[in-house]
Short mmCIF file of C-alpha atoms and ligand atoms in Angstrom, two decimals:
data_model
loop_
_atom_site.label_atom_id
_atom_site.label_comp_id
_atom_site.label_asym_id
_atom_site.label_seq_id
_atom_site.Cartn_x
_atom_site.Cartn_y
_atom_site.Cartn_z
CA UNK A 32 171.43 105.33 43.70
CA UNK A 33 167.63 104.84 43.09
CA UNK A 34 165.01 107.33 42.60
CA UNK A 35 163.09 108.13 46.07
CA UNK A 36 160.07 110.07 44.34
CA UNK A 37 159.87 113.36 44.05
CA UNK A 38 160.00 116.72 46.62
CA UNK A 39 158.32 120.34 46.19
CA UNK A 40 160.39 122.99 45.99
CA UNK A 41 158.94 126.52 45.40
CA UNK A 42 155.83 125.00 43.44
CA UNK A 43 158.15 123.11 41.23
CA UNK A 44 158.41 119.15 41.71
CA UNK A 45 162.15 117.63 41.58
CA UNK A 46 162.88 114.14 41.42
CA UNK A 47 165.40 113.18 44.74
CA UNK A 48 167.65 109.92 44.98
CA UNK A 49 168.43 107.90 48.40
CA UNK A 50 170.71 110.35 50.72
CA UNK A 51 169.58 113.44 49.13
CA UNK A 52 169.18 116.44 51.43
CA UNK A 53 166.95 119.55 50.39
CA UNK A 54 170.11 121.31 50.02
CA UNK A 55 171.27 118.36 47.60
CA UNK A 56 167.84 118.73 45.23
CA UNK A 57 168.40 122.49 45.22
CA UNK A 58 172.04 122.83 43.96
CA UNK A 59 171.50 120.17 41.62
CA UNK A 60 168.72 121.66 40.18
CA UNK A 61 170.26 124.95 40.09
CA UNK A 62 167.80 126.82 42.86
CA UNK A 63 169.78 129.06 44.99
CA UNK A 64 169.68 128.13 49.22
CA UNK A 65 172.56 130.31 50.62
CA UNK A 66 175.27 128.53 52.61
CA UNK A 67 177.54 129.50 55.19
CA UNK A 68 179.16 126.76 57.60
CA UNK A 69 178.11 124.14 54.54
CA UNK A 70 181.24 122.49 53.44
CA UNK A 71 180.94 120.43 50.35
CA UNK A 72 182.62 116.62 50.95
CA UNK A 73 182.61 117.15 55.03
CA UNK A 74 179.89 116.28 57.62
CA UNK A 75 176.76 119.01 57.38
CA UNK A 76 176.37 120.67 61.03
CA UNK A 77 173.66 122.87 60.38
CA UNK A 78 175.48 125.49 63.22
CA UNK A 79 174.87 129.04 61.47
CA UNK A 80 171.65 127.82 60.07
CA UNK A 81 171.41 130.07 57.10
CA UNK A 82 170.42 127.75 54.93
CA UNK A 83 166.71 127.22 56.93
CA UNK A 84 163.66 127.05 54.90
CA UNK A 85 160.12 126.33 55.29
CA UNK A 86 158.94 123.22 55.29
CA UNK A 87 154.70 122.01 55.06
CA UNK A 88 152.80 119.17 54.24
CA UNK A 89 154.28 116.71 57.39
CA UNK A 90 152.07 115.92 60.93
CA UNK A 91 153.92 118.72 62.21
CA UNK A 92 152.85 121.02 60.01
CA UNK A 93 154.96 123.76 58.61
CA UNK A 94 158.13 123.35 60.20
CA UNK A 95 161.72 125.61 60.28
CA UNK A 96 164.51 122.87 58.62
CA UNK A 97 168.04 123.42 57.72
CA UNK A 98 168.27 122.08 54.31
CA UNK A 99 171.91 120.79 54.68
CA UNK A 100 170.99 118.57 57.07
CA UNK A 101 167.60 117.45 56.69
CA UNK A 102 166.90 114.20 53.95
CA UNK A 103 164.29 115.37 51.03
CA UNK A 104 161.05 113.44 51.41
CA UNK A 105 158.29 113.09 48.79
CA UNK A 106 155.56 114.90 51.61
CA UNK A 107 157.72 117.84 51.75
CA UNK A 108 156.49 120.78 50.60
CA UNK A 109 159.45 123.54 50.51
CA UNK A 110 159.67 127.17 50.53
CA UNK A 111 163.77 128.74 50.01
CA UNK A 112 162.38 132.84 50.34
CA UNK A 113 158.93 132.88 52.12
CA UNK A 114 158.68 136.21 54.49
CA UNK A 115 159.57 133.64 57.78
CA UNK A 116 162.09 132.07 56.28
CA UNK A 117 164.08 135.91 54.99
CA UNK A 118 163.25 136.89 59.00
CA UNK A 119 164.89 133.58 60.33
CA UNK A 120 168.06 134.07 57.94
CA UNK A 121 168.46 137.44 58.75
CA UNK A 122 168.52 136.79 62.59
CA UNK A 123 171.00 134.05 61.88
CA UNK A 124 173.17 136.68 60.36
CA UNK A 125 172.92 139.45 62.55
CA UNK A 126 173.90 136.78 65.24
CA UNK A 127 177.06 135.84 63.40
CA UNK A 128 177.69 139.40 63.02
CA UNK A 129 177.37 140.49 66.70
CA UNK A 130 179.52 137.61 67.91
CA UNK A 131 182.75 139.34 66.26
CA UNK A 132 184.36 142.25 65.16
CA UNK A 133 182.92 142.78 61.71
CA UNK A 134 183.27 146.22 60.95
CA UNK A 135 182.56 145.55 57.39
CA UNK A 136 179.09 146.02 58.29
CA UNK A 137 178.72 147.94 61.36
CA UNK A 138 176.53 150.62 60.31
CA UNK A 139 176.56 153.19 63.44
CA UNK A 140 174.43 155.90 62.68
CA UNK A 141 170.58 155.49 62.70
CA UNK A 142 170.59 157.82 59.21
CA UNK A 143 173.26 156.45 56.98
CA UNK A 144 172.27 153.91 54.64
CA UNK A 145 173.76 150.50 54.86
CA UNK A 146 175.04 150.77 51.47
CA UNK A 147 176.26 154.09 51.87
CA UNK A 148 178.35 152.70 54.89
CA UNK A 149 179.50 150.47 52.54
CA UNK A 150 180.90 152.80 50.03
CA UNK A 151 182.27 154.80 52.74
CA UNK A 152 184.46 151.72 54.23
CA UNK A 153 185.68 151.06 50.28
CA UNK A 154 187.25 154.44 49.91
CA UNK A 155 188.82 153.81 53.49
CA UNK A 156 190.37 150.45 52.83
CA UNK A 157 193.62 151.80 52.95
CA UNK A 158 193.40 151.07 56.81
CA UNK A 159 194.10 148.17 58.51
CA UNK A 160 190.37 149.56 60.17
CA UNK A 161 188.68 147.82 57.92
CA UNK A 162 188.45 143.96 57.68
CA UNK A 163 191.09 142.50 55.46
CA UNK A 164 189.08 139.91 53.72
CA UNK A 165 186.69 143.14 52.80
CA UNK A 166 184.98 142.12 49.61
CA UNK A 167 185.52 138.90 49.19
CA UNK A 168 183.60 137.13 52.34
CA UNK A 169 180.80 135.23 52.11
CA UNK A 170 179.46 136.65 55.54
CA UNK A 171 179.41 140.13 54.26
CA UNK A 172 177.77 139.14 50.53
CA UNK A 173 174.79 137.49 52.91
CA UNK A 174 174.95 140.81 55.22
CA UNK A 175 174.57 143.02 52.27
CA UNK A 176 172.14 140.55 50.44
CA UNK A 177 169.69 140.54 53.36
CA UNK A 178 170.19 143.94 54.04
CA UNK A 179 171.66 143.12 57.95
CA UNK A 180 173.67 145.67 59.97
CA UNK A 181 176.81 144.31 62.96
CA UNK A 182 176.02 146.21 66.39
CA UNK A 183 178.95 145.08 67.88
CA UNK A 184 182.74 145.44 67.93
CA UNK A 185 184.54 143.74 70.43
CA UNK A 186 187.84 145.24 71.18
CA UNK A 187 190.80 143.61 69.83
CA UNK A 188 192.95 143.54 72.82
CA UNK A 189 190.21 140.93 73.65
CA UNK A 190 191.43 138.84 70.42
CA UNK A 191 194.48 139.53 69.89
CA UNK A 192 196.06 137.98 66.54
CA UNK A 193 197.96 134.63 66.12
CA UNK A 194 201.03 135.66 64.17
CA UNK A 195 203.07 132.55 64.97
CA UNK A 196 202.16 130.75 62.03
CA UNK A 197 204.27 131.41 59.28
CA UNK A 198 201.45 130.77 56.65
CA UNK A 199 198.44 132.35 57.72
CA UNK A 200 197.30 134.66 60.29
CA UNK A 201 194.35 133.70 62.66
CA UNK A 202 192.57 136.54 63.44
CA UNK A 203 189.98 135.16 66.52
CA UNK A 204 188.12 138.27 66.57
CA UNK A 205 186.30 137.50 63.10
CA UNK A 206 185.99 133.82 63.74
CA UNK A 207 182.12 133.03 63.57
CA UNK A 208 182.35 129.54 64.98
CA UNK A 209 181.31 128.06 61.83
CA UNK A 210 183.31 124.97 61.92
CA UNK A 211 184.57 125.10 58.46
CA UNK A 212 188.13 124.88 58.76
CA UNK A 213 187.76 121.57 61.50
CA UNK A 214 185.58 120.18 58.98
CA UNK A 215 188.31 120.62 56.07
CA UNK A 216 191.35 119.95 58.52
CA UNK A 217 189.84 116.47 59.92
CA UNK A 218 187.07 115.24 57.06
CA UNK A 219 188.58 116.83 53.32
CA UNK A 220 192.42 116.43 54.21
CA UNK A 221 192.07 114.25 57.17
CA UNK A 222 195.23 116.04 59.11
CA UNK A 223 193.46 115.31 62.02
CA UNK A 224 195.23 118.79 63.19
CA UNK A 225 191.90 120.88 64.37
CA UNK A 226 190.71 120.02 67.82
CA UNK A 227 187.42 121.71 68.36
CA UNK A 228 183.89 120.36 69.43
CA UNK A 229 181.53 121.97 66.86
CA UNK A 230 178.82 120.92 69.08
CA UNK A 231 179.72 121.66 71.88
CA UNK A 232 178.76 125.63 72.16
CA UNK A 233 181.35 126.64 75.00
CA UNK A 234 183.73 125.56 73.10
CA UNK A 235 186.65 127.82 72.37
CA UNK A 236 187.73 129.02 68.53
CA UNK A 237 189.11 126.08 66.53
CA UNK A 238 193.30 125.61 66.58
CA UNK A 239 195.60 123.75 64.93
CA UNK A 240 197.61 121.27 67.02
CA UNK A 241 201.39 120.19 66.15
CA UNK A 242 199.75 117.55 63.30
CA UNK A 243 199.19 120.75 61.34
CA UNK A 244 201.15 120.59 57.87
CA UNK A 245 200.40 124.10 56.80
CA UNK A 246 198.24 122.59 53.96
CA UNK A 247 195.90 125.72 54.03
CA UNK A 248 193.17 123.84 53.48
CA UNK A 249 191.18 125.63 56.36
CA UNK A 250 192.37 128.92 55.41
CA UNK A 251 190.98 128.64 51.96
CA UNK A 252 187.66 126.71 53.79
CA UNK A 253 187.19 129.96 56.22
CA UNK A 254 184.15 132.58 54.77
CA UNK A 255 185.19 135.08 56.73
CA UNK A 256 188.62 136.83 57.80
CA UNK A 257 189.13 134.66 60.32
CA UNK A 258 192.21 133.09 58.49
CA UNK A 259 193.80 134.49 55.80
CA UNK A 260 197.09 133.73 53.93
CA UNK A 261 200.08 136.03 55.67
CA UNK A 262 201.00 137.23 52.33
CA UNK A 263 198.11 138.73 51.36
CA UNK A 264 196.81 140.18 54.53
CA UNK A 265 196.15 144.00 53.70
CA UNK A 266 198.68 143.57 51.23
CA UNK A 267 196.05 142.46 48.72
CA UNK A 268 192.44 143.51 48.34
CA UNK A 269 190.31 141.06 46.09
CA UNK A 270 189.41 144.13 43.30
CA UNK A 271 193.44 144.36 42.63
CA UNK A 272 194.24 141.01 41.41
CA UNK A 273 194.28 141.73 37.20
CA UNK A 274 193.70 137.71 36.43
CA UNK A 275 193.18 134.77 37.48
CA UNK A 276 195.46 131.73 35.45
CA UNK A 277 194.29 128.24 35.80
CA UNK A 278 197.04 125.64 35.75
CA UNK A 279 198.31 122.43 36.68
CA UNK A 280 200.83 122.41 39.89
CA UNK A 281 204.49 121.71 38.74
CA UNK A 282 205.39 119.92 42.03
CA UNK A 283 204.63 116.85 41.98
CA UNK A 284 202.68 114.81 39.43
CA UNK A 285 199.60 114.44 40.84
CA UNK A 286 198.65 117.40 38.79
CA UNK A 287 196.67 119.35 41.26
CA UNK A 288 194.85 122.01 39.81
CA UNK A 289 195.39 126.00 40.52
CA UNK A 290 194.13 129.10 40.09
CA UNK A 291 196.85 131.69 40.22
CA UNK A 292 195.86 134.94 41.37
CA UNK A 293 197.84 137.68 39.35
CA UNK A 294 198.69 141.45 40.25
CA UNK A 295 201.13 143.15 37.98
CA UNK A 296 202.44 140.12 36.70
CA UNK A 297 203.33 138.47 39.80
CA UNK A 298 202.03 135.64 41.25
CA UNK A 299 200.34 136.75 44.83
CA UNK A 300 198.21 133.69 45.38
CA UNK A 301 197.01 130.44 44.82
CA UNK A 302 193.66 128.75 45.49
CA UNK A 303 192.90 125.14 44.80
CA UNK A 304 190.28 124.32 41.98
CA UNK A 305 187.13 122.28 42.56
CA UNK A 306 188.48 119.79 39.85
CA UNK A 307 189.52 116.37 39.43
CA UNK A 308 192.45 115.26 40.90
CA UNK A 309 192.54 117.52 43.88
CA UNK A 310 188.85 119.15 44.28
CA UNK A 311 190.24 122.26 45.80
CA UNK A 312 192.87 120.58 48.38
CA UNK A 313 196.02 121.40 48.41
CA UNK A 314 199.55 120.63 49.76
CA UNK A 315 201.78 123.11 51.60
CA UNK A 316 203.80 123.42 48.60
CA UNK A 317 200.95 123.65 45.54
CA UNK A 318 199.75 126.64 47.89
CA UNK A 319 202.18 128.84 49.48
CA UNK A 320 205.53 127.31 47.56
CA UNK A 321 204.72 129.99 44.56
CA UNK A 322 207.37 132.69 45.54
CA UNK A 323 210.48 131.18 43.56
CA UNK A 324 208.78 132.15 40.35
CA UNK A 325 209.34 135.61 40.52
CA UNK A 326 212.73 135.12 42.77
CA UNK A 327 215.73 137.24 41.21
CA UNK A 328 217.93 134.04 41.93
CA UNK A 329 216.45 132.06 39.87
CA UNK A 330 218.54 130.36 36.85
CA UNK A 331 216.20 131.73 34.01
CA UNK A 332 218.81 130.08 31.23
CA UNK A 333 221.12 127.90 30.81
CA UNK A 334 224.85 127.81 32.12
CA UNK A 335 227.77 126.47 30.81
CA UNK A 336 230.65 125.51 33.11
CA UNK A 337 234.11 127.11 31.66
CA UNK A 338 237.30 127.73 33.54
CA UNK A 339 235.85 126.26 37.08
CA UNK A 340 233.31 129.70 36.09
CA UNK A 341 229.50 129.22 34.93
CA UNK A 342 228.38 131.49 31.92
CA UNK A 343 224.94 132.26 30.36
CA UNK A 344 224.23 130.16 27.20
CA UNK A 345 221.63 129.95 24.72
CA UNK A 346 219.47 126.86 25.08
CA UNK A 347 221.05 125.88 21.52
CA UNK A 348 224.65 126.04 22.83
CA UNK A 349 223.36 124.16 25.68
CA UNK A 350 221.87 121.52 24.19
CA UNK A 351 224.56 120.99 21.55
CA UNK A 352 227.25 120.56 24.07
CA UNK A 353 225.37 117.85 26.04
CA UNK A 354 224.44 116.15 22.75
CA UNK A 355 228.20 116.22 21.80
CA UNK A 356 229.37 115.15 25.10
CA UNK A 357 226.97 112.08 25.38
CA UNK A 358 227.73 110.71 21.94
CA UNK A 359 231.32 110.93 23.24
CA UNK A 360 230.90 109.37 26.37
CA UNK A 361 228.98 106.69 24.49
CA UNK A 362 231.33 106.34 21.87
CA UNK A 363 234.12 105.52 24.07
CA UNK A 364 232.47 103.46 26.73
CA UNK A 365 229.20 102.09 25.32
CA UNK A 366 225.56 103.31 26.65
CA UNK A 367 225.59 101.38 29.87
CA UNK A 368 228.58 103.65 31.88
CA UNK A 369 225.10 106.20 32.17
CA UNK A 370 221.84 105.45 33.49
CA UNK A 371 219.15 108.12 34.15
CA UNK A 372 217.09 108.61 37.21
CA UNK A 373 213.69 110.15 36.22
CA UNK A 374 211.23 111.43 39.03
CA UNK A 375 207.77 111.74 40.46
CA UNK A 376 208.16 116.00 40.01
CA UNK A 377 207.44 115.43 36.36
CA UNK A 378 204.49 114.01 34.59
CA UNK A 379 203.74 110.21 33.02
CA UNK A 380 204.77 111.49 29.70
CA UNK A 381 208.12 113.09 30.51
CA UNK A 382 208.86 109.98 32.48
CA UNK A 383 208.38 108.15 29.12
CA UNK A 384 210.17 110.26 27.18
CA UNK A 385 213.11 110.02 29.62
CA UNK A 386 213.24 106.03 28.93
CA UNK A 387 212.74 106.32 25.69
CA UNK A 388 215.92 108.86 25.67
CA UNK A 389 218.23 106.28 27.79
CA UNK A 390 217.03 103.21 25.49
CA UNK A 391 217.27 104.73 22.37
CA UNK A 392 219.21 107.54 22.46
CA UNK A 393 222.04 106.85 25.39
CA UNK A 394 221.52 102.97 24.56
CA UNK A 395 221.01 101.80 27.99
CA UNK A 396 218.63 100.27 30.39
CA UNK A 397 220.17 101.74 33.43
CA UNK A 398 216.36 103.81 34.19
CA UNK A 399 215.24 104.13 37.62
CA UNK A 400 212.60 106.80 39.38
CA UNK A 401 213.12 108.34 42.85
CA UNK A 402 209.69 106.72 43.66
CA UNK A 403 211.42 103.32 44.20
CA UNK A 404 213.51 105.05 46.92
S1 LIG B 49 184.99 138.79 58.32
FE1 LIG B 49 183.55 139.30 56.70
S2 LIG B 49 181.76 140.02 57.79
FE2 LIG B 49 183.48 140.10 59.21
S3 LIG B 49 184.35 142.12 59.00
FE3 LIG B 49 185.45 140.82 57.60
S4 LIG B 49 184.40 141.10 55.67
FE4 LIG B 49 183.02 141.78 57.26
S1 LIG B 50 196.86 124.07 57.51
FE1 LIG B 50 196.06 122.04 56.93
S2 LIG B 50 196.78 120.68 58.54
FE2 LIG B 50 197.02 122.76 59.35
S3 LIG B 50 195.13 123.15 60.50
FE3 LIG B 50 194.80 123.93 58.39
S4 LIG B 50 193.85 122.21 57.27
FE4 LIG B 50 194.75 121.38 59.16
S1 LIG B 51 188.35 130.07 61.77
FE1 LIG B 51 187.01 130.50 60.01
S2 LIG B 51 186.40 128.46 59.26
FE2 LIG B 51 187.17 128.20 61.36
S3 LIG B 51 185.36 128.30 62.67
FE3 LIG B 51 186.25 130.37 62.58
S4 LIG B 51 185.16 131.37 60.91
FE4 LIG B 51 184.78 129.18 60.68
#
């Protein structure tokens, strides 16, 4: 797209193209504009209006614009931490706050210090008290960024927990209205399975209808503990996980990317990457379908089928005997009595070398691939 001119940004000048927000110029000029209900690749709705800054040199004057949602201009003149616009994003916060039951940053006592609060809550996590997404929320890095205290905690026999779901746990009492999850549910995976009206400011918390495919997409899009995966809620606080393993999902072969999240050498969770093919997305089985790894009935070598009885072989032994066997088989009744069925579970290059092992090795052109079906 073709160069627009250029906008203001803290004193600096940055060149914008055609559909360019503020927000846009910022990020890709590496300027930091906090985001909350922003959701990259979905419709901007501006609704927790963090992201505000100040904006002069227009007819109106200096003007109070969300920069997610507001197109960069060459007469704009922008300010990302004047005094108004800290005020403005700290009221924005403390609203979010008040609306739920954040405890993560409900101070209490006119003395304590916020961030003595805070350390007091970390040596009490061992309580379901305290917020299970506790340390790793975006709501509570802006709280304790901006230095804003919760007031309020609603009780939760007022919002009491959706446990149905046998993926994740909605927890209404945290939900912040931001929208996030709709947008990932109906605009990223298009599931269509969210039926909320963002605008609309009656509206009750977002739920999944019965077009819901347990993708997780919204859980993974929600900031705040509003959703959270069912295995890891207060099993797993974010400081425990030892490492996080990038690899390539062994479903399918799309070749979605992961990030497994690691604790004592066990795989306890799995998070899309924002890569190429899948940009963070996910399908029910890439994200929750990670327990047979570590499942004691899992074949972890090879068996060999004696006396109507299975025993453990080496992958030698193995190997040997189905070499031996084929070459038999083919001996006796020429390469065409087999044929081999590949699949879409493997990659491009195993599905070559698995015609290239019927044509040259089994001598036949009996290949097919379930993808035909
Ligand atoms: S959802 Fe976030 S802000 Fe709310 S209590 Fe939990 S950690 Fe704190
Ligand atoms: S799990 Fe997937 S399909 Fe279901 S509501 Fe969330 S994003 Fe939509
Ligand atoms: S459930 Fe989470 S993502 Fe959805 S509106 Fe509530 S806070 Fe936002």
């Amino acid at each position: 797209m073709k160069s627009k001119g250029n906008i203001t940004i803290n004193g600096r000048s940055f060149p914008f193209r055609e559909g360019q927000t503020i927000l846009d110029v910022a990020q890709a000029n590496s300027l930091d504009i906090p985001t909350l209900c922003y959701l990259k690749r979905a419709t901007s709705n501006g609704g927790c209006g963090v992201c505000v800054v100040e904006v002069a040199g227009g007819e109106k004057g200096v003007q109070m614009l969300r920069a997610c949602e507001t197109p960069a201009d060459v007469w704009m003149n922008v300010r990302t931490e004047s005094p108004t616009v800290i005020k403005a994003r700290k009221e924005a916060i403390q609203n979010m706050l008040d609306t739920g039951n954040h405890n993560c940053a409900v101070c209490g006592t006119s003395d304590a210090a916020w961030t003595d609060f805070q350390l007091g809550a970390q040596k009490s996590d061992e309580t379901t008290d305290l917020c299970p997404v506790w340390g790793d929320c975006r709501l509570q890095d802006l709280a304790f960024k901006y230095q804003v205290q919760g007031q309020n905690i609603p009780s939760d026999k007022e919002y009491p927990k959706d446990l149905a779901n046998p993926f994740f746990v909605r927890d209404y009492s945290r939900c912040i209205k931001c929208g996030r999850c709709e947008a990932a549910c109906n605009e990223v995976q298009v599931n269509l399975a969210i039926d909320w009206n963002r605008n609309d400011k009656d509206a009750s918390y977002p739920l999944a209808n019965e077009f819901c495919v347990y993708c997780g997409e919204c859980v993974q899009a929600c900031p705040v503990g509003a959703l959270v995966e069912k295995d890891v809620h207060y099993s797993l606080r974010p400081w425990e996980v030892d490492k996080k393993v990038r690899t390539t999902c062994s479903y399918c072969g799309v070749g979605c990317q992961l990030e497994l999240h690691v604790r004592d050498n066990k795989i306890v969770k799995v998070e899309g990457v924002d890569a190429a093919p899948n940009y963070g997305s996910l399908c029910v089985k890439g994200r929750f379908g990670y327990h047979f790894v570590g499942h004691p009935d899992r074949i972890t070598s090879p068996l060999i089928k004696e006396n109507g009885k299975f025993r453990e072989a080496s992958w030698d032994e193995a190997l040997d005997l189905a070499a031996k066997r084929f070459s038999e088989i083919r001996e006796k009744h020429g390469g065409d009595v087999m044929g081999v069925l590949t699949s879409a579970r493997i990659s491009n290059e195993e599905n070559y070398l698995a015609q290239k092992f019927a044509r040259a090795v089994l001598k036949t052109n009996n290949v097919d691939h379930c993808a035909r079906l």
